[in-house]
mmCIF file of C-alpha atoms in Angstrom:
data_model
loop_
_atom_site.group_PDB
_atom_site.id
_atom_site.type_symbol
_atom_site.label_atom_id
_atom_site.label_comp_id
_atom_site.label_asym_id
_atom_site.label_seq_id
_atom_site.Cartn_x
_atom_site.Cartn_y
_atom_site.Cartn_z
ATOM 1 C CA MET A 1 64.557 105.093 181.397
ATOM 2 C CA ALA A 2 61.880 102.449 180.742
ATOM 3 C CA ILE A 3 59.054 104.706 179.541
ATOM 4 C CA ASP A 4 58.592 103.533 175.957
ATOM 5 C CA GLY A 5 55.914 101.081 177.011
ATOM 6 C CA LEU A 6 53.819 103.729 178.783
ATOM 7 C CA PRO A 7 51.657 105.330 176.070
ATOM 8 C CA GLN A 8 49.621 107.337 178.606
ATOM 9 C CA LEU A 9 52.729 109.044 180.002
ATOM 10 C CA HIS A 10 53.082 112.730 179.169
ATOM 11 C CA SER A 11 56.096 113.760 181.244
ATOM 12 C CA LEU A 12 58.572 112.438 183.786
ATOM 13 C CA GLN A 13 61.039 114.361 185.942
ATOM 14 C CA ILE A 14 63.411 112.902 188.496
ATOM 15 C CA GLN A 15 65.556 114.885 190.920
ATOM 16 C CA ARG A 16 68.185 113.139 193.037
ATOM 17 C CA HIS A 17 69.263 115.422 195.866
ATOM 18 C CA ASP A 18 69.994 118.693 194.015
ATOM 19 C CA GLU A 19 70.575 117.121 190.595
ATOM 20 C CA LEU A 20 67.883 116.918 187.936
ATOM 21 C CA VAL A 21 68.743 113.537 186.452
ATOM 22 C CA PHE A 22 65.818 113.109 184.055
ATOM 23 C CA ALA A 23 63.290 115.505 182.523
ATOM 24 C CA GLU A 24 61.431 114.537 179.379
ATOM 25 C CA ALA A 25 57.950 115.028 177.976
ATOM 26 C CA PRO A 26 57.545 112.473 175.191
ATOM 27 C CA ARG A 27 53.854 113.305 174.822
ATOM 28 C CA GLY A 28 51.379 115.932 175.928
ATOM 29 C CA PRO A 29 51.841 119.707 176.215
ATOM 30 C CA GLY A 30 55.350 119.643 177.718
ATOM 31 C CA LEU A 31 57.002 120.569 180.994
ATOM 32 C CA GLU A 32 56.174 124.279 180.908
ATOM 33 C CA ARG A 33 52.455 124.040 180.169
ATOM 34 C CA LEU A 34 49.776 123.635 182.792
ATOM 35 C CA ALA A 35 48.611 120.101 183.547
ATOM 36 C CA ASN A 36 45.469 119.088 185.434
ATOM 37 C CA ILE A 37 46.801 117.355 188.542
ATOM 38 C CA LYS A 38 43.375 115.858 189.367
ATOM 39 C CA SER A 39 43.326 114.349 192.874
ATOM 40 C CA CYS A 40 46.891 115.387 193.647
ATOM 41 C CA SER A 41 44.883 118.464 194.648
ATOM 42 C CA LYS A 42 43.924 116.585 197.829
ATOM 43 C CA SER A 43 47.581 116.559 198.845
ATOM 44 C CA ILE A 44 47.763 120.324 198.275
ATOM 45 C CA VAL A 45 44.733 120.940 200.497
ATOM 46 C CA ALA A 46 46.388 118.825 203.195
ATOM 47 C CA LEU A 47 49.479 121.042 203.075
ATOM 48 C CA LEU A 48 47.274 124.131 203.408
ATOM 49 C CA LEU A 49 45.658 122.634 206.505
ATOM 50 C CA GLY A 50 49.116 122.099 207.993
ATOM 51 C CA ALA A 51 50.089 125.684 207.241
ATOM 52 C CA GLU A 52 46.975 127.027 208.948
ATOM 53 C CA LEU A 53 47.484 124.797 211.967
ATOM 54 C CA ASP A 54 50.968 126.298 212.219
ATOM 55 C CA ARG A 55 49.394 129.757 212.122
ATOM 56 C CA GLY A 56 47.090 128.856 214.976
ATOM 57 C CA THR A 57 43.896 129.040 212.934
ATOM 58 C CA PHE A 58 42.861 125.727 214.497
ATOM 59 C CA ALA A 59 43.891 124.387 217.884
ATOM 60 C CA SER A 60 44.561 120.924 216.470
ATOM 61 C CA VAL A 61 43.481 118.448 213.797
ATOM 62 C CA GLU A 62 40.995 117.107 216.323
ATOM 63 C CA VAL A 63 38.818 120.224 216.027
ATOM 64 C CA THR A 64 35.358 119.262 214.762
ATOM 65 C CA LEU A 65 33.186 120.747 212.044
ATOM 66 C CA GLY A 66 30.757 121.926 214.696
ATOM 67 C CA ASP A 67 33.512 124.022 216.261
ATOM 68 C CA ALA A 68 35.555 125.005 213.189
ATOM 69 C CA ALA A 69 32.790 126.007 210.774
ATOM 70 C CA PRO A 70 29.284 125.415 212.115
ATOM 71 C CA GLY A 71 27.832 127.770 209.505
ATOM 72 C CA ILE A 72 28.492 125.325 206.669
ATOM 73 C CA LEU A 73 26.377 122.556 208.192
ATOM 74 C CA PRO A 74 23.070 122.279 206.309
ATOM 75 C CA PRO A 75 19.782 121.362 208.009
ATOM 76 C CA SER A 76 19.874 118.120 206.010
ATOM 77 C CA ALA A 77 23.206 117.027 207.515
ATOM 78 C CA ALA A 78 23.141 113.531 208.938
ATOM 79 C CA PRO A 79 23.320 113.140 212.725
ATOM 80 C CA GLY A 80 26.931 113.053 213.828
ATOM 81 C CA VAL A 81 28.300 115.232 211.023
ATOM 82 C CA ALA A 82 29.115 118.078 213.415
ATOM 83 C CA GLY A 83 31.458 115.690 215.229
ATOM 84 C CA ILE A 84 33.602 114.952 212.163
ATOM 85 C CA SER A 85 37.115 116.249 212.831
ATOM 86 C CA LEU A 86 39.611 117.913 210.510
ATOM 87 C CA GLU A 87 41.720 114.788 210.875
ATOM 88 C CA ASP A 88 38.806 112.635 209.736
ATOM 89 C CA LEU A 89 38.462 114.777 206.618
ATOM 90 C CA VAL A 90 42.153 114.939 205.676
ATOM 91 C CA THR A 91 42.547 111.177 206.112
ATOM 92 C CA LEU A 92 39.337 110.489 204.119
ATOM 93 C CA ARG A 93 37.738 108.808 207.125
ATOM 94 C CA ALA A 94 34.792 111.162 207.583
ATOM 95 C CA GLY A 95 32.298 108.300 207.562
ATOM 96 C CA LEU A 96 30.097 110.059 205.006
ATOM 97 C CA GLY A 97 28.945 108.241 201.897
ATOM 98 C CA ARG A 98 31.355 108.772 199.017
ATOM 99 C CA THR A 99 30.967 111.405 196.308
ATOM 100 C CA SER A 100 33.758 109.948 194.147
ATOM 101 C CA GLY A 101 33.530 107.112 191.652
ATOM 102 C CA PRO A 102 29.972 106.472 190.400
ATOM 103 C CA ASN A 103 28.591 109.242 192.637
ATOM 104 C CA TYR A 104 30.861 112.006 191.318
ATOM 105 C CA GLY A 105 28.702 113.119 188.397
ATOM 106 C CA GLU A 106 25.550 113.523 190.474
ATOM 107 C CA TRP A 107 27.492 115.408 193.121
ATOM 108 C CA VAL A 108 28.997 118.013 190.770
ATOM 109 C CA SER A 109 25.642 118.362 188.999
ATOM 110 C CA SER A 110 23.960 119.362 192.257
ATOM 111 C CA SER A 111 23.149 122.969 193.085
ATOM 112 C CA ASN A 112 25.135 122.934 196.337
ATOM 113 C CA TRP A 113 28.189 120.673 196.444
ATOM 114 C CA LEU A 114 28.940 121.365 200.092
ATOM 115 C CA ALA A 115 25.408 120.640 201.310
ATOM 116 C CA TYR A 116 25.265 117.517 199.137
ATOM 117 C CA ALA A 117 28.529 116.146 200.561
ATOM 118 C CA LEU A 118 27.514 116.962 204.137
ATOM 119 C CA SER A 119 24.109 115.348 203.638
ATOM 120 C CA ARG A 120 25.402 111.992 202.499
ATOM 121 C CA PRO A 121 24.415 109.176 204.831
ATOM 122 C CA MET A 122 26.883 108.148 207.505
ATOM 123 C CA VAL A 123 28.109 104.740 206.342
ATOM 124 C CA ASP A 124 30.809 104.437 208.990
ATOM 125 C CA GLN A 125 31.778 106.239 212.158
ATOM 126 C CA PRO A 126 34.100 109.264 211.812
ATOM 127 C CA GLY A 127 37.669 108.043 212.061
ATOM 128 C CA GLY A 128 36.688 104.586 210.810
ATOM 129 C CA ARG A 129 37.655 103.087 207.487
ATOM 130 C CA MET A 130 39.030 105.062 204.550
ATOM 131 C CA LEU A 131 36.262 106.167 202.174
ATOM 132 C CA TYR A 132 37.930 107.839 199.202
ATOM 133 C CA SER A 133 35.754 110.865 198.498
ATOM 134 C CA THR A 134 36.509 114.223 196.943
ATOM 135 C CA GLY A 135 33.535 115.544 198.892
ATOM 136 C CA SER A 136 35.472 115.104 202.135
ATOM 137 C CA THR A 137 38.358 117.207 200.853
ATOM 138 C CA HIS A 138 35.915 119.774 199.466
ATOM 139 C CA ILE A 139 34.393 120.096 202.941
ATOM 140 C CA LEU A 140 37.897 120.576 204.360
ATOM 141 C CA GLY A 141 38.628 123.258 201.781
ATOM 142 C CA ALA A 142 35.428 125.087 202.707
ATOM 143 C CA VAL A 143 36.380 124.921 206.398
ATOM 144 C CA LEU A 144 39.750 126.487 205.570
ATOM 145 C CA THR A 145 38.019 129.243 203.611
ATOM 146 C CA GLU A 146 35.477 129.956 206.350
ATOM 147 C CA ALA A 147 38.103 129.975 209.091
ATOM 148 C CA THR A 148 40.569 132.222 207.261
ATOM 149 C CA ARG A 149 38.218 134.261 205.045
ATOM 150 C CA LEU A 150 40.586 133.447 202.206
ATOM 151 C CA SER A 151 39.770 131.267 199.225
ATOM 152 C CA LEU A 152 41.686 128.062 198.604
ATOM 153 C CA LEU A 153 43.303 129.840 195.669
ATOM 154 C CA GLU A 154 44.531 132.653 197.922
ATOM 155 C CA LEU A 155 45.722 130.189 200.554
ATOM 156 C CA ALA A 156 47.560 128.101 197.971
ATOM 157 C CA ARG A 157 49.286 131.167 196.591
ATOM 158 C CA VAL A 158 50.265 132.443 200.048
ATOM 159 C CA HIS A 159 51.508 129.162 201.503
ATOM 160 C CA LEU A 160 52.916 127.441 198.403
ATOM 161 C CA GLY A 161 52.883 129.639 195.306
ATOM 162 C CA GLY A 162 55.014 132.446 196.681
ATOM 163 C CA PRO A 163 57.504 130.386 198.727
ATOM 164 C CA LEU A 164 58.070 127.867 195.924
ATOM 165 C CA GLY A 165 57.962 130.416 193.103
ATOM 166 C CA ILE A 166 55.221 128.551 191.244
ATOM 167 C CA GLU A 167 52.159 129.696 189.360
ATOM 168 C CA ILE A 168 48.810 128.584 190.797
ATOM 169 C CA PRO A 169 46.001 129.652 188.462
ATOM 170 C CA PRO A 170 42.300 129.671 189.387
ATOM 171 C CA TRP A 171 40.472 126.370 188.972
ATOM 172 C CA THR A 172 36.937 125.000 189.275
ATOM 173 C CA ARG A 173 34.570 126.586 191.800
ATOM 174 C CA ASP A 174 31.301 125.211 193.073
ATOM 175 C CA PRO A 175 27.942 127.022 192.704
ATOM 176 C CA GLN A 176 28.506 128.825 196.018
ATOM 177 C CA GLY A 177 31.962 130.024 194.948
ATOM 178 C CA TYR A 178 34.152 127.653 196.957
ATOM 179 C CA TYR A 179 37.159 126.369 195.029
ATOM 180 C CA LEU A 180 36.909 122.630 194.527
ATOM 181 C CA GLY A 181 38.897 121.003 197.290
ATOM 182 C CA GLY A 182 40.503 117.858 196.002
ATOM 183 C CA ASN A 183 40.321 117.952 192.208
ATOM 184 C CA GLU A 184 40.930 119.951 189.035
ATOM 185 C CA MET A 185 43.861 122.123 190.121
ATOM 186 C CA ALA A 186 46.392 122.792 187.364
ATOM 187 C CA LEU A 187 50.145 123.159 187.807
ATOM 188 C CA HIS A 188 53.170 123.116 185.573
ATOM 189 C CA PRO A 189 54.978 119.773 185.798
ATOM 190 C CA THR A 190 58.027 121.702 186.998
ATOM 191 C CA ALA A 191 55.914 123.046 189.878
ATOM 192 C CA MET A 192 54.857 119.492 190.732
ATOM 193 C CA LEU A 193 58.532 118.586 191.033
ATOM 194 C CA LYS A 194 59.082 121.457 193.472
ATOM 195 C CA LEU A 195 56.262 120.105 195.623
ATOM 196 C CA ALA A 196 57.905 116.673 195.518
ATOM 197 C CA VAL A 197 61.161 118.265 196.719
ATOM 198 C CA LEU A 198 59.244 120.035 199.500
ATOM 199 C CA MET A 199 57.856 116.705 200.717
ATOM 200 C CA ARG A 200 61.200 114.940 200.346
ATOM 201 C CA ASP A 201 62.973 117.584 202.397
ATOM 202 C CA GLY A 202 60.565 117.704 205.319
ATOM 203 C CA GLY A 203 58.772 120.875 204.294
ATOM 204 C CA ARG A 204 61.915 122.828 203.359
ATOM 205 C CA PHE A 205 62.538 124.398 199.982
ATOM 206 C CA ASP A 206 65.473 126.533 198.869
ATOM 207 C CA GLY A 207 66.708 126.913 202.435
ATOM 208 C CA ARG A 208 63.324 127.968 203.843
ATOM 209 C CA GLN A 209 60.930 126.001 206.043
ATOM 210 C CA VAL A 210 57.770 126.405 203.966
ATOM 211 C CA VAL A 211 55.578 123.876 205.780
ATOM 212 C CA LEU A 212 56.158 122.904 209.388
ATOM 213 C CA HIS A 213 58.419 119.834 209.617
ATOM 214 C CA ASP A 214 56.182 118.287 212.269
ATOM 215 C CA TRP A 215 53.231 118.469 209.883
ATOM 216 C CA ILE A 216 55.164 116.741 207.114
ATOM 217 C CA LYS A 217 56.229 114.070 209.589
ATOM 218 C CA ALA A 218 52.642 113.610 210.768
ATOM 219 C CA SER A 219 51.426 113.560 207.166
ATOM 220 C CA THR A 220 53.674 110.653 206.313
ATOM 221 C CA GLU A 221 52.573 108.400 209.149
ATOM 222 C CA PRO A 222 50.057 105.714 208.082
ATOM 223 C CA ARG A 223 46.575 106.542 209.362
ATOM 224 C CA ALA A 224 44.342 104.717 206.891
ATOM 225 C CA HIS A 225 44.538 101.996 204.262
ATOM 226 C CA SER A 226 43.245 102.104 200.687
ATOM 227 C CA PRO A 227 41.198 99.020 199.828
ATOM 228 C CA TRP A 228 41.932 99.551 196.120
ATOM 229 C CA SER A 229 45.641 100.314 195.843
ATOM 230 C CA GLY A 230 46.734 98.588 199.036
ATOM 231 C CA LEU A 231 48.711 101.717 199.930
ATOM 232 C CA SER A 232 48.580 103.385 203.313
ATOM 233 C CA TYR A 233 47.327 106.947 203.622
ATOM 234 C CA GLY A 234 48.480 109.759 205.869
ATOM 235 C CA TYR A 235 47.346 113.367 205.904
ATOM 236 C CA GLY A 236 46.456 113.687 202.217
ATOM 237 C CA TRP A 237 49.331 111.537 200.916
ATOM 238 C CA PHE A 238 49.559 107.881 199.943
ATOM 239 C CA LEU A 239 52.450 105.931 201.456
ATOM 240 C CA SER A 240 54.127 102.932 199.860
ATOM 241 C CA PRO A 241 56.027 100.121 201.608
ATOM 242 C CA SER A 242 59.095 101.134 199.572
ATOM 243 C CA GLY A 243 59.170 104.545 201.267
ATOM 244 C CA TYR A 244 57.433 106.753 198.714
ATOM 245 C CA VAL A 245 55.151 109.602 199.704
ATOM 246 C CA LEU A 246 52.665 109.995 196.869
ATOM 247 C CA GLY A 247 50.119 112.469 195.627
ATOM 248 C CA ARG A 248 48.016 110.575 193.112
ATOM 249 C CA GLY A 249 45.560 111.925 190.546
ATOM 250 C CA TYR A 250 43.220 110.375 187.991
ATOM 251 C CA GLY A 251 44.894 109.334 184.774
ATOM 252 C CA GLY A 252 48.337 108.948 186.332
ATOM 253 C CA GLN A 253 49.293 112.325 187.761
ATOM 254 C CA VAL A 254 51.918 111.741 190.456
ATOM 255 C CA ILE A 255 53.897 113.873 192.923
ATOM 256 C CA ALA A 256 56.315 111.503 194.650
ATOM 257 C CA ALA A 257 59.081 111.780 197.209
ATOM 258 C CA GLN A 258 61.425 109.132 198.581
ATOM 259 C CA PRO A 259 63.295 110.888 201.409
ATOM 260 C CA GLU A 260 65.685 108.038 202.275
ATOM 261 C CA ARG A 261 66.984 107.902 198.689
ATOM 262 C CA GLY A 262 66.899 111.673 198.146
ATOM 263 C CA LEU A 263 64.454 111.327 195.254
ATOM 264 C CA ALA A 264 61.730 113.679 194.054
ATOM 265 C CA VAL A 265 59.575 112.672 191.078
ATOM 266 C CA ALA A 266 56.823 114.338 189.059
ATOM 267 C CA ILE A 267 54.722 112.479 186.499
ATOM 268 C CA THR A 268 51.949 113.764 184.248
ATOM 269 C CA SER A 269 49.802 111.541 182.087
ATOM 270 C CA ASP A 270 46.761 111.627 179.826
ATOM 271 C CA PRO A 271 44.067 113.005 182.174
ATOM 272 C CA THR A 272 41.225 111.478 180.145
ATOM 273 C CA ARG A 273 42.194 107.838 180.610
ATOM 274 C CA PRO A 274 41.938 105.835 183.847
ATOM 275 C CA ALA A 275 44.989 104.690 185.769
ATOM 276 C CA ARG A 276 43.950 101.810 187.967
ATOM 277 C CA SER A 277 46.184 100.081 190.450
ATOM 278 C CA GLY A 278 45.939 96.906 188.392
ATOM 279 C CA GLY A 279 46.726 98.790 185.194
ATOM 280 C CA TYR A 280 48.617 101.962 184.318
ATOM 281 C CA PHE A 281 49.094 103.179 187.900
ATOM 282 C CA GLY A 282 50.559 99.784 188.687
ATOM 283 C CA ASP A 283 52.961 100.333 185.781
ATOM 284 C CA LEU A 284 53.947 103.695 187.261
ATOM 285 C CA MET A 285 54.535 102.129 190.668
ATOM 286 C CA ARG A 286 56.797 99.520 189.078
ATOM 287 C CA LEU A 287 58.696 102.360 187.401
ATOM 288 C CA LEU A 288 59.026 104.201 190.715
ATOM 289 C CA GLU A 289 60.022 101.133 192.702
ATOM 290 C CA GLY A 290 62.305 99.699 190.054
ATOM 291 C CA PRO A 291 64.580 101.870 187.882
ATOM 292 C CA ILE A 292 63.800 105.151 189.621
ATOM 293 C CA LEU A 293 64.382 103.860 193.146
ATOM 294 C CA ALA A 294 67.663 102.344 191.918
ATOM 295 C CA LEU A 295 68.882 105.872 191.105
ATOM 296 C CA GLY A 296 68.891 106.824 194.771
#
């Protein structure tokens, strides 16, 4: 496998159908130590939304903030925020000014992350262009918590941890106690591979339908377009022209599934170094679309 020229790579696992064909950790803490999955967390939150829709917690993804969780709306919220739908949040098309990139530090230094994110100016209409923002996923996570009275940690353990047999430890919480929706979760690389298998197999794992197949199908339909990577975006997952469904996190953390080829892939990388589409992440995409895709 062509990984020698990827100095940021920590681990790579590839499963073809039921066969683990590659599993090595040339650098980093190894396959059985927790790794920060960074913004792959957004993909996890999207799966939790699907699970709660299946439970009937929400009537549909078109439910608005004003109906789903009016109590989280601060007095400083911009006009129109109450009309943002769950679909707008999970597709990163809320219309709110971004909290990621250069705005991230100020956001997480604030005394109320939720109020800060909900008080950003509306720079586009809800459902408009994709505005990559962890704040949008954090709002979605808070809505899930308010609607279910369970923390994101509890929801993740109920809907994914138990069914997949994976450990989900506590992660960063905001000053009000909400678990950060969209960043800083930690999983074992082997758990990441199980999530890739779940996505590859339409929400099934080990003979059990863990996440509703219709939600996985809806999640993998293009609904937005990233201006940076050029990839499409569904419900919390990036989508490549070559058929990959991708969770992507800072530094080069990747949960990837290619259903047509029967492939599931998990990649961990140095979480302290950037992985831009024109740099290391581009290298990972060439790995996925070249030698790995050829295995299928």
